[in-house]
Amino acid sequence: MATLKLPSTIPSPSEDCEQLRKAFAGWGTNEDLIIQILAHRNGDQRKKIRETYHETHGEDLLKDLDSELSSDFQHAVLLWTLEPAERDAYLVNQATKKLTASNWVIMEVACTRSSHQLLSVRQAYHAKYKKSMEEDVAHHTSGDFRKLLVPLVSAFRYEGDEVNMTLAKTEAKTFHEKICDKAYSDDDLIRILTTRSKSQLNATFNHYNNQFGNAITKDLKADPENEYLKLLRSTIKCLTVPEKYYEKVLRLAINKLGTDEKALTRVVVTRAEVDLQRISEEYKRRNSVPLDRAIAGDTSGDYEKMLLALMGHGDAC
Amino acid sequence: MATLKLPSTIPSPSEDCEQLRKAFAGWGTNEDLIIQILAHRNGDQRKKIRETYHETHGEDLLKDLDSELSSDFQHAVLLWTLEPAERDAYLVNQATKKLTASNWVIMEVACTRSSHQLLSVRQAYHAKYKKSMEEDVAHHTSGDFRKLLVPLVSAFRYEGDEVNMTLAKTEAKTFHEKICDKAYSDDDLIRILTTRSKSQLNATFNHYNNQFGNAITKDLKADPENEYLKLLRSTIKCLTVPEKYYEKVLRLAINKLGTDEKALTRVVVTRAEVDLQRISEEYKRRNSVPLDRAIAGDTSGDYEKMLLALMGHGDAC
């Protein structure tokens, strides 16, 4: 469930644009007003605001936001204002750059979006970067990581609920054999993980648990420091229990000595319209602290206000 | 250029449906009438005919065609009547079945369709088979073939004309090194082949030719009987000069002792609306016989009439 809170009556895009212009005008910026508007509009509404802004003022709202705001707050607002597919394309592109490289972000986008959303991300990637997403991912990764990530971002999984139980049993056995042999990047293991539907994989992992006595992610903990194994475990979590994966990302980001703002922003912004409510529940259960309180304790100023607004705090107007 | 010939005025879908019903009615089927109609309608028009047929008669045109026609003629008409994406999904599905397995057909669909067409095929595959296409391809292939084919069918290549010449040089060198080492299924070689845009690959292979003195397909002929190498060469041809690839498929199908009707039908049906004209020119140049004459010499009856109609023979009405 989403946390995004919309006002009972939505102002027209031109009214919103006018207010945003007011927020930018004069000496100093009215950050509260920006939050009040943008943090309480859904994807379609933000898209219309950007279009209207461009038509009315001949300028790109993102550019104006970029010049008016700064640091973590700026990053959160810009990321939020982008359309989801465009935003994911941007996140993956950043994740393939040397200084901001992250196999995690690539895997996360590939595994937690629906098949059609992932396609839209790939289309947005073409439009923005004049290259294919898999091309950049393949070019910037290597070894086992590449072997896993390229098919993950190229997948177009079937999304029906149908489950083939015979197949689930066979493939649970395959997983078990490969894991016993420590063949973690085995072709078959990666093939199953990157092509089967999420429902089918869920059945396979359930069967694994029943048949072999441990959750598969537990059996994949043989070498806790192995980065590839970590990514493999997270992949399985993202495909089957994304809220648990995200809870952990948030926990690590917040508990870190010096908050990891990049990760915190990414999760709040990309999930606010999807399942942030569910992630919050998971967070509360695991940390005995409500997520909004944890975020408030670790952030400040406009950045804090923005994140909390996306979590449903404050009045939408 | 397409060979499909449309009448100057297209009858309405309901007129076409009525004519088709007449062709099916009574004792014996009027095959000529079926050809006259269906072989002279484009994809959109055939789609409307199928829809109208279903609305008016409550039956599936394909099923009626299936019960009225037989053998190679039946196969050609059914394949032609399907929508292109649906047809390609069917071809790939057949190519993953034991008795009709064909790595060639899988590669052909993956490499000669546009990026968006290939996506549509993957969507049609979901709808028809309740699985993903890459899932079946991965499941039914193995070793080097799987390593090449799965990323090929999963690709969503950038389609712009932009070419990075520096990259083309680097990657031509990579190809040359791998080929010298006989590392034909090397990760980098497959990565480049399955992710770069067709324009970029074309530049890379041109540079290969200029720099190393041979066409890359020639250097890949080290072991002429190696099936994987054959597939690799065909992949390169499909990505850069599809008409030459198709010319060869037709040449082999026609020159075979006992024509290969499956291949012949597939090429004529899938290319009639695309580039069969260009393929015919290539065929004439290479075999000194016009393609239509070669087909007429090797086929007979309604099957012959159907293929020639798709090649633009006869009056469209």
XYZ file of C-alpha atoms in Angstrom:
634
model
C 0.000 0.000 0.000
C 1.120 3.483 -0.879
C 1.757 6.187 1.727
C 1.253 9.084 -0.660
C -1.560 11.359 0.543
C -3.540 13.370 -1.994
C -5.765 16.373 -1.206
C -9.509 15.757 -1.487
C -9.710 18.159 -4.410
C -6.682 18.380 -6.644
C -5.853 21.873 -7.934
C -5.483 22.117 -11.718
C -1.952 21.722 -13.116
C -1.879 25.430 -13.988
C -2.787 26.425 -10.435
C -0.002 24.157 -9.168
C 2.439 25.684 -11.642
C 1.505 29.183 -10.550
C 2.085 28.268 -6.920
C 5.434 26.700 -7.782
C 6.462 29.886 -9.599
C 5.539 31.811 -6.467
C 7.648 29.458 -4.393
C 10.639 30.138 -6.651
C 10.082 33.916 -6.893
C 12.030 36.629 -5.117
C 14.783 36.301 -2.622
C 14.854 32.824 -1.067
C 12.720 29.864 -1.973
C 9.528 28.738 -0.287
C 10.468 25.091 0.297
C 7.363 24.366 2.336
C 5.143 25.327 -0.560
C 7.101 23.112 -2.937
C 6.676 20.167 -0.586
C 3.007 20.969 -0.015
C 2.391 20.702 -3.747
C 4.746 18.140 -5.222
C 4.815 15.678 -2.312
C 1.036 15.381 -2.544
C 0.582 14.658 -6.254
C 0.726 11.258 -7.882
C 2.762 10.282 -10.945
C 0.146 11.319 -13.502
C -0.460 14.620 -11.744
C 3.246 15.426 -11.520
C 3.605 14.601 -15.184
C 0.832 17.067 -16.074
C 2.407 19.719 -13.850
C 5.720 19.314 -15.681
C 4.011 19.529 -19.071
C 1.927 22.558 -18.088
C 4.989 24.230 -16.564
C 6.854 23.780 -19.815
C 3.942 25.059 -21.918
C 3.273 28.071 -19.714
C 6.773 29.167 -18.798
C 8.823 27.607 -21.596
C 11.118 26.102 -19.017
C 11.811 22.702 -17.538
C 10.438 22.387 -14.017
C 13.271 20.004 -13.153
C 15.861 22.585 -14.122
C 14.180 25.261 -12.035
C 13.940 22.923 -9.056
C 17.575 22.056 -9.585
C 18.650 25.695 -9.400
C 16.354 26.634 -6.492
C 17.095 23.716 -4.139
C 20.198 22.049 -2.783
C 21.764 18.921 -1.310
C 19.665 15.972 -0.067
C 16.404 17.895 -0.283
C 17.110 18.792 -3.886
C 17.968 15.199 -4.709
C 14.742 13.906 -3.148
C 12.523 16.470 -4.897
C 14.133 15.923 -8.299
C 13.954 12.150 -8.044
C 10.343 12.346 -6.927
C 9.328 14.714 -9.706
C 10.630 12.403 -12.435
C 8.208 9.899 -13.914
C 8.732 6.416 -12.443
C 10.174 4.868 -15.634
C 12.431 7.848 -16.255
C 13.521 7.792 -12.620
C 14.372 4.106 -12.726
C 16.314 4.603 -15.952
C 18.252 7.357 -14.207
C 18.896 5.193 -11.136
C 20.191 2.308 -13.247
C 22.312 4.629 -15.349
C 23.895 6.092 -12.211
C 24.420 2.563 -10.931
C 26.528 1.751 -13.985
C 28.810 4.774 -13.511
C 32.141 4.245 -11.823
C 31.699 6.608 -8.895
C 28.110 5.672 -8.128
C 28.240 2.024 -9.214
C 25.779 -0.251 -7.473
C 24.830 -3.781 -8.383
C 22.141 -3.496 -5.733
C 20.242 -0.702 -7.408
C 20.348 -2.487 -10.770
C 19.017 -5.692 -9.213
C 16.369 -3.799 -7.230
C 14.918 -2.093 -10.304
C 15.014 -5.341 -12.279
C 13.307 -7.448 -9.615
C 10.782 -5.244 -7.820
C 9.096 -3.625 -10.819
C 6.357 -5.374 -12.797
C 7.290 -6.808 -16.203
C 5.597 -3.928 -17.997
C 7.155 -1.336 -15.733
C 10.584 -2.806 -16.432
C 9.877 -2.560 -20.166
C 8.948 1.090 -19.742
C 12.218 1.661 -17.929
C 14.083 0.100 -20.844
C 12.203 2.348 -23.275
C 12.909 5.420 -21.159
C 16.569 4.368 -21.117
C 16.707 4.333 -24.937
C 15.108 7.762 -25.099
C 17.385 9.324 -22.507
C 20.734 7.635 -23.018
C 20.599 6.544 -26.688
C 21.667 3.079 -25.638
C 19.992 0.015 -24.248
C 19.930 -0.534 -20.508
C 21.297 -4.062 -20.776
C 24.121 -2.703 -22.916
C 25.288 -0.395 -20.142
C 24.724 -2.953 -17.419
C 26.683 -5.576 -19.367
C 29.438 -3.128 -20.162
C 29.917 -1.995 -16.584
C 29.737 -5.305 -14.765
C 31.770 -8.471 -15.030
C 32.049 -12.081 -13.954
C 29.269 -13.598 -11.876
C 27.660 -10.197 -11.334
C 27.229 -9.677 -15.051
C 26.022 -13.242 -15.475
C 23.203 -12.534 -13.038
C 22.400 -8.872 -13.709
C 22.133 -8.800 -17.498
C 19.384 -11.439 -17.728
C 17.679 -9.840 -14.708
C 17.336 -6.457 -16.412
C 16.391 -8.115 -19.728
C 13.662 -10.283 -18.240
C 10.042 -9.984 -19.245
C 8.551 -12.434 -16.763
C 5.145 -13.948 -17.152
C 2.892 -12.394 -14.506
C 0.050 -14.873 -14.179
C -0.643 -16.791 -10.975
C -0.389 -20.221 -12.584
C 2.114 -22.465 -10.866
C 3.525 -25.714 -12.189
C 4.138 -27.770 -9.041
C 6.090 -30.502 -10.811
C 8.436 -27.898 -12.200
C 8.715 -26.250 -8.773
C 9.841 -29.569 -7.292
C 12.366 -30.261 -10.037
C 13.797 -26.787 -9.850
C 13.920 -26.743 -6.039
C 16.034 -29.880 -6.369
C 18.248 -28.171 -8.938
C 18.780 -25.239 -6.570
C 19.601 -27.607 -3.734
C 22.147 -29.552 -5.776
C 23.868 -26.442 -7.033
C 23.982 -24.898 -3.572
C 25.444 -28.113 -2.114
C 28.118 -27.973 -4.826
C 28.658 -24.250 -4.106
C 27.916 -23.675 -7.802
C 26.232 -20.360 -7.040
C 26.623 -18.934 -10.511
C 25.658 -22.132 -12.290
C 23.892 -21.620 -15.618
C 20.732 -23.444 -14.574
C 20.434 -21.661 -11.270
C 20.701 -18.277 -12.992
C 18.414 -19.340 -15.824
C 15.631 -20.319 -13.401
C 16.042 -17.187 -11.312
C 16.017 -14.851 -14.302
C 13.259 -16.364 -16.426
C 10.557 -17.931 -14.230
C 7.537 -15.946 -13.095
C 7.540 -14.619 -9.536
C 4.670 -16.957 -8.586
C 6.558 -19.930 -9.950
C 9.748 -18.961 -8.115
C 7.795 -18.500 -4.925
C 6.440 -22.048 -5.229
C 9.940 -23.342 -5.941
C 11.418 -21.666 -2.860
C 8.521 -22.860 -0.686
C 9.131 -26.356 -1.891
C 12.837 -25.924 -1.212
C 12.048 -24.944 2.358
C 9.667 -27.868 2.893
C 11.865 -30.442 1.269
C 15.315 -29.467 2.496
C 14.498 -27.942 5.867
C 15.935 -24.468 5.378
C 14.905 -21.317 3.578
C 17.003 -21.062 0.427
C 18.333 -17.665 1.528
C 19.657 -19.324 4.672
C 21.481 -21.984 2.676
C 22.971 -19.197 0.581
C 24.690 -17.748 3.657
C 27.629 -20.178 3.549
C 30.085 -17.342 3.093
C 28.534 -14.218 4.660
C 31.146 -11.847 3.248
C 30.862 -12.981 -0.365
C 29.375 -10.010 -2.253
C 27.927 -12.124 -5.038
C 26.128 -14.366 -2.534
C 24.718 -11.282 -0.826
C 23.370 -10.062 -4.138
C 21.910 -13.484 -4.871
C 20.080 -13.543 -1.545
C 18.761 -10.029 -2.100
C 17.599 -11.001 -5.579
C 15.540 -13.821 -4.121
C 14.103 -11.490 -1.493
C 13.244 -8.809 -4.042
C 11.463 -11.358 -6.212
C 9.416 -12.882 -3.427
C 9.241 -10.540 -0.385
C 10.262 -7.070 -1.613
C 9.015 -5.372 1.578
C 11.559 -7.353 3.604
C 14.326 -6.428 1.239
C 13.413 -2.750 1.465
C 13.098 -2.886 5.239
C 16.682 -4.048 5.407
C 17.916 -1.367 3.031
C 16.231 1.251 5.236
C 17.547 -0.309 8.445
C 21.119 -0.288 7.154
C 20.757 3.242 5.759
C 19.421 4.629 9.029
C 21.623 2.691 11.452
C 24.764 3.532 9.571
C 27.231 5.855 11.253
C 26.165 8.895 9.241
C 22.906 8.128 7.483
C 23.062 6.793 3.918
C 20.841 9.500 2.415
C 21.080 8.142 -1.115
C 19.560 4.808 -0.115
C 17.000 6.383 2.207
C 15.812 8.794 -0.478
C 15.716 6.084 -3.115
C 13.521 3.759 -1.087
C 11.101 6.436 0.130
C 10.774 8.072 -3.291
C 10.436 4.913 -5.367
C 8.062 3.136 -2.962
C 5.819 5.981 -1.696
C 3.360 5.331 -4.504
C 3.711 1.557 -4.301
C 4.151 -0.267 -0.995
C 5.812 2.068 1.513
C 2.987 1.411 3.963
C 3.778 -2.292 3.893
C 7.510 -1.593 4.205
C 6.816 0.659 7.227
C 4.931 -2.136 8.966
C 7.823 -4.479 8.318
C 10.218 -1.850 9.642
C 8.230 -1.340 12.813
C 8.051 -5.072 13.423
C 11.785 -5.581 12.938
C 13.094 -2.458 14.694
C 10.396 -1.717 17.297
C 10.463 1.894 16.114
C 8.048 3.413 13.601
C 9.792 4.219 10.325
C 8.683 7.856 10.303
C 10.133 8.384 13.785
C 13.389 6.712 12.732
C 13.586 8.950 9.664
C 12.758 12.071 11.686
C 15.513 11.167 14.125
C 18.104 10.790 11.388
C 17.300 13.668 9.061
C 16.503 17.352 9.398
C 15.125 20.480 7.761
C 13.428 20.430 4.376
C 14.832 17.003 3.584
C 13.126 15.567 6.658
C 9.881 17.372 5.794
C 9.959 16.046 2.251
C 10.468 12.420 3.284
C 7.798 12.612 5.966
C 5.372 14.219 3.535
C 5.921 11.289 1.165
C 5.206 9.014 4.112
C 1.788 10.623 4.444
C 2.522 13.224 7.157
C 1.015 16.672 7.130
C -2.012 17.990 5.340
C -2.301 17.509 1.660
C -3.564 20.606 -0.071
C 10.376 -3.786 -49.755
C 7.250 -5.858 -49.388
C 5.844 -8.041 -52.185
C 2.296 -8.052 -50.847
C -0.121 -6.654 -53.440
C -3.325 -4.977 -52.250
C -6.377 -4.258 -54.419
C -6.962 -0.607 -55.282
C -10.141 -0.591 -53.233
C -10.269 -2.862 -50.237
C -13.631 -4.556 -49.592
C -15.002 -4.070 -46.084
C -14.122 -6.760 -43.519
C -17.734 -7.959 -43.554
C -17.705 -8.362 -47.343
C -14.478 -10.338 -47.022
C -15.992 -12.493 -44.291
C -19.054 -13.195 -46.402
C -16.852 -14.251 -49.316
C -14.813 -16.490 -47.029
C -18.007 -18.136 -45.760
C -18.975 -18.756 -49.378
C -15.575 -20.301 -50.019
C -16.112 -22.712 -47.112
C -19.761 -23.507 -47.944
C -21.075 -26.678 -49.534
C -19.202 -29.642 -50.843
C -15.526 -28.819 -51.394
C -13.741 -25.607 -50.613
C -13.037 -22.724 -52.975
C -9.296 -22.390 -52.341
C -8.816 -19.808 -55.084
C -11.256 -17.467 -53.419
C -9.516 -17.850 -50.076
C -6.178 -16.960 -51.673
C -7.730 -14.088 -53.608
C -8.906 -12.544 -50.362
C -6.419 -13.379 -47.625
C -3.218 -13.254 -49.671
C -4.063 -9.690 -50.679
C -4.766 -8.122 -47.291
C -2.192 -6.629 -44.956
C -1.790 -7.379 -41.252
C -4.288 -4.780 -40.046
C -6.851 -5.848 -42.620
C -6.477 -9.542 -41.767
C -6.860 -8.690 -38.105
C -10.126 -6.866 -38.793
C -11.349 -9.768 -40.913
C -10.692 -12.178 -38.033
C -12.474 -9.897 -35.566
C -15.451 -9.362 -37.857
C -15.626 -13.087 -38.602
C -15.785 -13.811 -34.911
C -18.430 -11.155 -34.260
C -20.610 -12.168 -37.188
C -20.339 -15.942 -37.096
C -19.288 -16.551 -33.497
C -16.433 -18.706 -34.739
C -12.688 -18.443 -35.066
C -11.611 -17.947 -38.672
C -8.408 -19.830 -37.956
C -10.334 -22.882 -36.793
C -12.521 -22.837 -39.882
C -9.478 -22.478 -42.135
C -7.888 -25.309 -40.230
C -10.811 -27.637 -40.879
C -11.296 -26.615 -44.522
C -7.698 -26.781 -45.745
C -4.905 -29.290 -45.560
C -1.153 -29.928 -45.646
C 1.356 -27.262 -46.788
C -1.340 -24.982 -48.147
C -3.158 -25.076 -44.834
C 0.052 -24.346 -42.945
C 0.839 -21.352 -45.171
C -2.671 -19.849 -44.918
C -2.864 -20.284 -41.146
C 0.576 -18.822 -40.563
C -0.213 -15.917 -42.852
C -3.554 -15.184 -41.205
C -2.027 -14.869 -37.741
C -0.928 -11.424 -36.617
C 2.846 -10.983 -36.982
C 3.582 -10.949 -33.219
C 1.317 -13.925 -32.594
C 2.866 -15.757 -35.523
C 6.394 -15.148 -34.285
C 5.408 -16.313 -30.803
C 4.044 -19.488 -32.401
C 7.195 -20.009 -34.476
C 9.450 -19.619 -31.443
C 7.247 -21.876 -29.350
C 7.416 -24.583 -32.014
C 11.153 -24.090 -32.202
C 11.452 -24.958 -28.512
C 9.515 -28.221 -28.894
C 11.469 -31.434 -29.169
C 10.189 -32.592 -32.554
C 10.305 -29.203 -34.234
C 13.269 -27.739 -32.356
C 15.226 -25.097 -34.232
C 17.845 -22.748 -32.894
C 17.725 -21.064 -36.284
C 14.124 -19.968 -36.052
C 14.660 -18.604 -32.530
C 17.670 -16.605 -33.645
C 15.914 -15.403 -36.794
C 12.946 -13.980 -34.876
C 15.247 -12.406 -32.280
C 17.558 -10.736 -34.795
C 15.470 -9.684 -37.793
C 12.556 -8.035 -35.999
C 12.723 -4.473 -34.681
C 13.130 -3.981 -30.931
C 9.478 -3.070 -30.549
C 8.321 -5.955 -32.699
C 10.353 -8.346 -30.559
C 8.696 -6.918 -27.439
C 5.296 -7.503 -29.002
C 6.287 -11.090 -29.698
C 7.236 -11.508 -26.039
C 3.885 -10.048 -24.980
C 2.010 -12.307 -27.396
C 3.980 -15.233 -25.961
C 2.780 -14.433 -22.421
C -0.806 -14.205 -23.608
C -0.732 -17.437 -25.585
C 1.551 -19.726 -23.604
C 1.278 -18.349 -20.044
C 5.039 -18.288 -19.839
C 7.803 -15.997 -20.955
C 9.522 -16.635 -24.247
C 12.995 -16.509 -22.720
C 11.843 -19.044 -20.140
C 11.014 -21.608 -22.825
C 14.058 -20.803 -24.900
C 16.320 -21.156 -21.850
C 14.604 -24.349 -20.791
C 14.912 -26.025 -24.169
C 18.454 -25.095 -25.098
C 21.783 -25.719 -23.429
C 25.473 -24.907 -23.456
C 26.756 -22.342 -25.932
C 23.433 -22.259 -27.763
C 21.610 -21.169 -24.642
C 24.338 -18.697 -23.820
C 23.734 -16.990 -27.159
C 19.996 -17.435 -27.671
C 18.591 -16.323 -24.313
C 20.130 -12.835 -24.413
C 19.236 -12.592 -28.108
C 15.517 -13.100 -27.456
C 15.654 -10.872 -24.360
C 17.347 -7.983 -26.130
C 15.746 -4.577 -26.483
C 18.359 -2.932 -28.681
C 18.665 0.787 -29.106
C 17.527 1.604 -32.642
C 19.076 4.990 -33.307
C 21.670 5.552 -36.013
C 24.297 6.951 -33.657
C 27.587 5.102 -33.870
C 30.469 5.328 -31.440
C 33.529 4.777 -33.637
C 35.941 4.424 -30.727
C 33.786 1.692 -29.274
C 33.512 0.033 -32.701
C 37.303 -0.121 -32.897
C 37.723 -1.502 -29.386
C 35.045 -4.099 -29.889
C 36.300 -5.130 -33.336
C 39.609 -5.812 -31.592
C 37.815 -7.814 -28.895
C 36.106 -9.926 -31.565
C 39.419 -10.482 -33.326
C 41.207 -11.580 -30.164
C 38.434 -13.961 -29.150
C 38.235 -15.449 -32.633
C 42.029 -15.942 -32.712
C 41.736 -17.752 -29.378
C 38.769 -19.762 -30.727
C 36.812 -18.423 -27.740
C 33.623 -18.295 -29.791
C 31.288 -18.345 -26.821
C 33.305 -15.888 -24.773
C 31.252 -13.684 -22.449
C 32.375 -10.421 -24.027
C 31.785 -11.588 -27.559
C 28.239 -12.657 -26.695
C 27.624 -9.531 -24.642
C 28.540 -7.252 -27.531
C 26.527 -9.255 -30.041
C 23.415 -9.374 -27.869
C 23.314 -5.830 -26.497
C 24.698 -3.344 -29.033
C 22.459 -1.615 -31.547
C 22.456 -2.965 -35.105
C 24.071 0.258 -36.382
C 26.829 -0.034 -33.825
C 27.459 -3.706 -34.661
C 27.556 -2.872 -38.332
C 30.272 -0.288 -37.677
C 32.167 -2.801 -35.550
C 32.106 -5.477 -38.260
C 33.102 -2.962 -40.932
C 36.017 -1.945 -38.815
C 36.887 -5.607 -38.290
C 36.969 -6.121 -42.024
C 39.118 -3.021 -42.654
C 41.509 -3.689 -39.827
C 41.984 -7.433 -40.029
C 41.506 -8.063 -43.736
C 38.601 -10.502 -43.594
C 34.891 -10.299 -43.031
C 34.199 -11.516 -39.537
C 31.862 -14.222 -40.866
C 34.773 -15.561 -42.904
C 37.013 -15.757 -39.846
C 34.212 -17.610 -38.090
C 34.395 -20.415 -40.644
C 37.360 -22.144 -38.987
C 35.336 -25.284 -38.431
C 32.611 -25.387 -41.097
C 30.741 -28.274 -39.487
C 30.469 -26.740 -36.027
C 26.757 -26.029 -35.495
C 27.341 -23.299 -32.956
C 29.686 -21.455 -35.311
C 27.095 -21.724 -38.066
C 24.517 -20.165 -35.788
C 26.948 -17.423 -34.804
C 27.599 -16.546 -38.438
C 23.889 -16.513 -39.197
C 23.290 -14.282 -36.184
C 25.745 -11.749 -37.556
C 24.124 -11.937 -40.983
C 20.622 -11.517 -39.567
C 21.716 -8.468 -37.591
C 23.451 -6.743 -40.483
C 22.298 -8.172 -43.848
C 19.043 -10.047 -43.195
C 18.224 -10.315 -46.918
C 21.391 -12.366 -47.447
C 20.522 -14.634 -44.576
C 17.034 -15.200 -45.941
C 18.323 -15.766 -49.462
C 20.408 -18.624 -48.124
C 17.535 -20.136 -46.158
C 15.446 -20.089 -49.355
C 18.287 -21.480 -51.472
C 18.815 -24.395 -49.107
C 15.072 -25.021 -48.766
C 14.534 -25.099 -52.535
C 17.693 -26.961 -53.537
C 17.168 -29.659 -50.960
C 16.325 -33.109 -52.209
C 12.630 -32.793 -51.426
C 11.829 -29.149 -50.741
C 11.891 -27.942 -47.127
C 8.331 -26.567 -47.149
C 8.442 -25.438 -43.537
C 11.371 -23.105 -44.179
C 10.026 -21.942 -47.524
C 6.633 -21.091 -46.046
C 8.177 -19.383 -43.046
C 10.341 -17.049 -45.091
C 7.669 -16.130 -47.639
C 4.963 -15.621 -45.016
C 7.043 -13.670 -42.500
C 8.782 -11.467 -45.079
C 6.012 -10.792 -47.654
C 4.988 -7.659 -45.780
C 8.553 -6.651 -44.972
C 11.421 -7.180 -47.406
C 10.611 -10.133 -49.670
C 11.237 -7.935 -52.702
C 14.780 -7.281 -51.522
C 15.275 -10.978 -50.697
C 14.076 -11.899 -54.203
C 16.654 -9.594 -55.788
C 19.322 -11.186 -53.665
C 18.059 -14.633 -54.688
C 18.110 -13.787 -58.379
C 21.632 -12.403 -58.120
C 22.943 -15.462 -56.273
C 21.081 -18.201 -58.187
C 20.534 -16.650 -61.624
C 16.892 -17.761 -61.380
C 14.032 -15.526 -60.245
C 12.703 -16.600 -56.866
C 9.106 -16.920 -58.066
C 10.192 -19.257 -60.862
C 12.228 -21.331 -58.428
C 9.249 -21.571 -56.077
C 6.885 -22.447 -58.927
C 9.255 -25.206 -60.007
C 9.406 -26.732 -56.561
C 5.808 -26.486 -55.368
C 2.385 -27.206 -56.813
C -1.363 -26.713 -56.499
C -2.901 -24.342 -54.001
C 0.301 -24.172 -51.989
C 2.152 -22.852 -55.031
C -0.656 -20.374 -55.766
C -0.603 -19.104 -52.192
C 3.139 -18.500 -52.104
C 3.136 -16.820 -55.508
C 0.197 -14.631 -54.484
C 2.203 -13.490 -51.465
C 5.041 -12.731 -53.856
C 2.767 -10.325 -55.686
C 1.532 -12.590 -58.520
C -2.013 -12.489 -59.789
C -4.622 -9.809 -59.522
C -5.501 -8.451 -56.151
C -9.231 -8.052 -55.766
